[in-house]
C-alpha positions as a Python dict, from the first residue, in 0.01 Angstrom:
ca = {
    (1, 'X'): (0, 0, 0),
    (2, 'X'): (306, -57, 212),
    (3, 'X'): (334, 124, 498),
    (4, 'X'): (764, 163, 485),
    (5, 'X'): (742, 262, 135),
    (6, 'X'): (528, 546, 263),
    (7, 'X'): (766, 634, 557),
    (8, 'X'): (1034, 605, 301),
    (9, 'X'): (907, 828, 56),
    (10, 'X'): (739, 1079, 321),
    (11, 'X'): (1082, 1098, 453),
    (12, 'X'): (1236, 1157, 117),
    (13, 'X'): (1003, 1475, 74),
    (14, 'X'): (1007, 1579, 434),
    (15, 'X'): (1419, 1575, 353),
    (16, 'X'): (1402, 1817, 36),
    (17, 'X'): (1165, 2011, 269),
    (18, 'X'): (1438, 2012, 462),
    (19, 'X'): (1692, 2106, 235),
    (20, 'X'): (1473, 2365, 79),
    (21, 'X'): (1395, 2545, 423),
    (22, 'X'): (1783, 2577, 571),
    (23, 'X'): (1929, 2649, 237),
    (24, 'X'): (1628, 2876, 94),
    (25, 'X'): (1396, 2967, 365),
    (26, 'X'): (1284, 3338, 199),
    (27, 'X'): (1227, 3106, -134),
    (28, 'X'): (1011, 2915, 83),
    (29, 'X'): (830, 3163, 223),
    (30, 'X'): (777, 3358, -56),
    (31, 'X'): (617, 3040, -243),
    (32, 'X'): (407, 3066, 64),
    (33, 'X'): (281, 3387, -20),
    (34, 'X'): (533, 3513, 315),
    (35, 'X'): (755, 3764, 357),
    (36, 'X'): (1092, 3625, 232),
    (37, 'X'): (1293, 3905, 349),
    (38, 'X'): (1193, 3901, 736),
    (39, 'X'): (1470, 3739, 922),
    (40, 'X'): (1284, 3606, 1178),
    (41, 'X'): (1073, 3397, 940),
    (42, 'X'): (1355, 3280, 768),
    (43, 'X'): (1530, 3190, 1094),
    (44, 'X'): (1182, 3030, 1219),
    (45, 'X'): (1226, 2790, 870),
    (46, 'X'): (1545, 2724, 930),
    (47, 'X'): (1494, 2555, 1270),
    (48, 'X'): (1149, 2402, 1107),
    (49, 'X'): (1407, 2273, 829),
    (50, 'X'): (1651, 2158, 1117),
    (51, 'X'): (1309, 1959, 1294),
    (52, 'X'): (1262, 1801, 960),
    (53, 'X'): (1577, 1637, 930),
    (54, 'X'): (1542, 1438, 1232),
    (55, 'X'): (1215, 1378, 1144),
    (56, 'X'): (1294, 1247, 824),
    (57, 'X'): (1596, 993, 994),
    (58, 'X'): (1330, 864, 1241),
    (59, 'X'): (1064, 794, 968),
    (60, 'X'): (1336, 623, 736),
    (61, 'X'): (1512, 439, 1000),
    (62, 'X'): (1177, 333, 1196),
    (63, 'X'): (1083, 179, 816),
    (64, 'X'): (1366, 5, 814),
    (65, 'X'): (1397, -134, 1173),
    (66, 'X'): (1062, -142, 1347),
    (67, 'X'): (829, -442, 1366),
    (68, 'X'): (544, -434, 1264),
    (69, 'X'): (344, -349, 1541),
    (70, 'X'): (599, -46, 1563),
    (71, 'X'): (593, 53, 1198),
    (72, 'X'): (142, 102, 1230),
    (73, 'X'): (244, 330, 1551),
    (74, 'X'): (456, 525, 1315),
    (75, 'X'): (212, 534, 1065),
    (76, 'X'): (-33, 648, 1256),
    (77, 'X'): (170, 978, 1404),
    (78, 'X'): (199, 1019, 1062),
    (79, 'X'): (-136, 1025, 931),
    (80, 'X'): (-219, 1258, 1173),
    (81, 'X'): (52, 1475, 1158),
    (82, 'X'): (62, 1468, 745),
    (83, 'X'): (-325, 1564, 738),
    (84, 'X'): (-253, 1823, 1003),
    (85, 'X'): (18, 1997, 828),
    (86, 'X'): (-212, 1947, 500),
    (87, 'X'): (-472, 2166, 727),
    (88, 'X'): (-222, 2434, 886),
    (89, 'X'): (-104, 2465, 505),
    (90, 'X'): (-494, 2602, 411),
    (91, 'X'): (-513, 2810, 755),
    (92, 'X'): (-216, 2996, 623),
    (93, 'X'): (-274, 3404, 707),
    (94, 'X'): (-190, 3532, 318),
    (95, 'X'): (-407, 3467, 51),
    (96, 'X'): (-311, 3148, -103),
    (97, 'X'): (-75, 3067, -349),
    (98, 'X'): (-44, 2798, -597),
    (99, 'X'): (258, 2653, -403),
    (100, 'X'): (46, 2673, -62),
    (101, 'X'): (-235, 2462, -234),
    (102, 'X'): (37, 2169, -386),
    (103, 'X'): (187, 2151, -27),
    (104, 'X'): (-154, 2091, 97),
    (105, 'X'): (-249, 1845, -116),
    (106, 'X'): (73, 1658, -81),
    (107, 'X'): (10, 1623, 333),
    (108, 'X'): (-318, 1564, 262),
    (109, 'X'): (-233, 1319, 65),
    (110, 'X'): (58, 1163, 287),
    (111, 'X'): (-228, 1128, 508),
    (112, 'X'): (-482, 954, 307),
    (113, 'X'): (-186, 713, 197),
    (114, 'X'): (-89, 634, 561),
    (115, 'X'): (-475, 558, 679),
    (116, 'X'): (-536, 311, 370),
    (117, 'X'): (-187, 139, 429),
    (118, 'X'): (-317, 89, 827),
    (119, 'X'): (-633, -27, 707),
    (120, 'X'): (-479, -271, 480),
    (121, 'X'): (-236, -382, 733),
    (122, 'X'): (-484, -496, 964),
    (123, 'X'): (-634, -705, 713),
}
């Protein structure tokens, strides 16, 4: 696995995240099994959505730019960070929902992809 395809394509979802959360929030939360009406959850996922957009820019442009060395530092934030938000997605206080289960798997699966690319980077 390549480790900038990864960023790339973690950035690309972390974007329509993005979009999804300043555009949509009470959509968002509601797939979360939230309260989509509160305002102050929906203003909480809009400055989330906000956080991902410069997240997003960093991970595409640090694909694109870094060396090496730079690009498995990235990676592993990442890995961490995707597995963690796969983990935060299961601690969620609702029961969960179908939506809350998919965006789970997909960090936890952002982070499995970033640990195999390091490993296979090394080699």
């Amino acid at each position: 696995m390549n480790l900038r395809i990864i960023l790339r394509t973690g950035a690309s979802v972390f974007g329509l995240s993005a979009i999804l959360l300043v555009a949509a929030p009470g959509l968002f939360l509601e797939l979360l099994g939230l309260d989509g009406t509160s305002e102050p959850l929906m203003w909480a996922m809009r400055m989330i959505g906000i956080t991902l957009v410069a997240l997003a820019g960093n991970m595409w442009m640090n694909s694109l730019q870094g060396d090496d060395e730079k690009v498995r530092q990235v990676g592993v934030v990442m890995a961490v960070s995707a597995t963690a938000l796969g983990v935060l997605t299961l601690m969620i206080p609702v029961p969960l929902t179908w939506f809350a289960i998919v965006y789970s798997i997909v960090g936890f699966s952002f982070g499995a992809a970033y640990v195999i690319a390091l490993i296979s980077s090394r080699r």
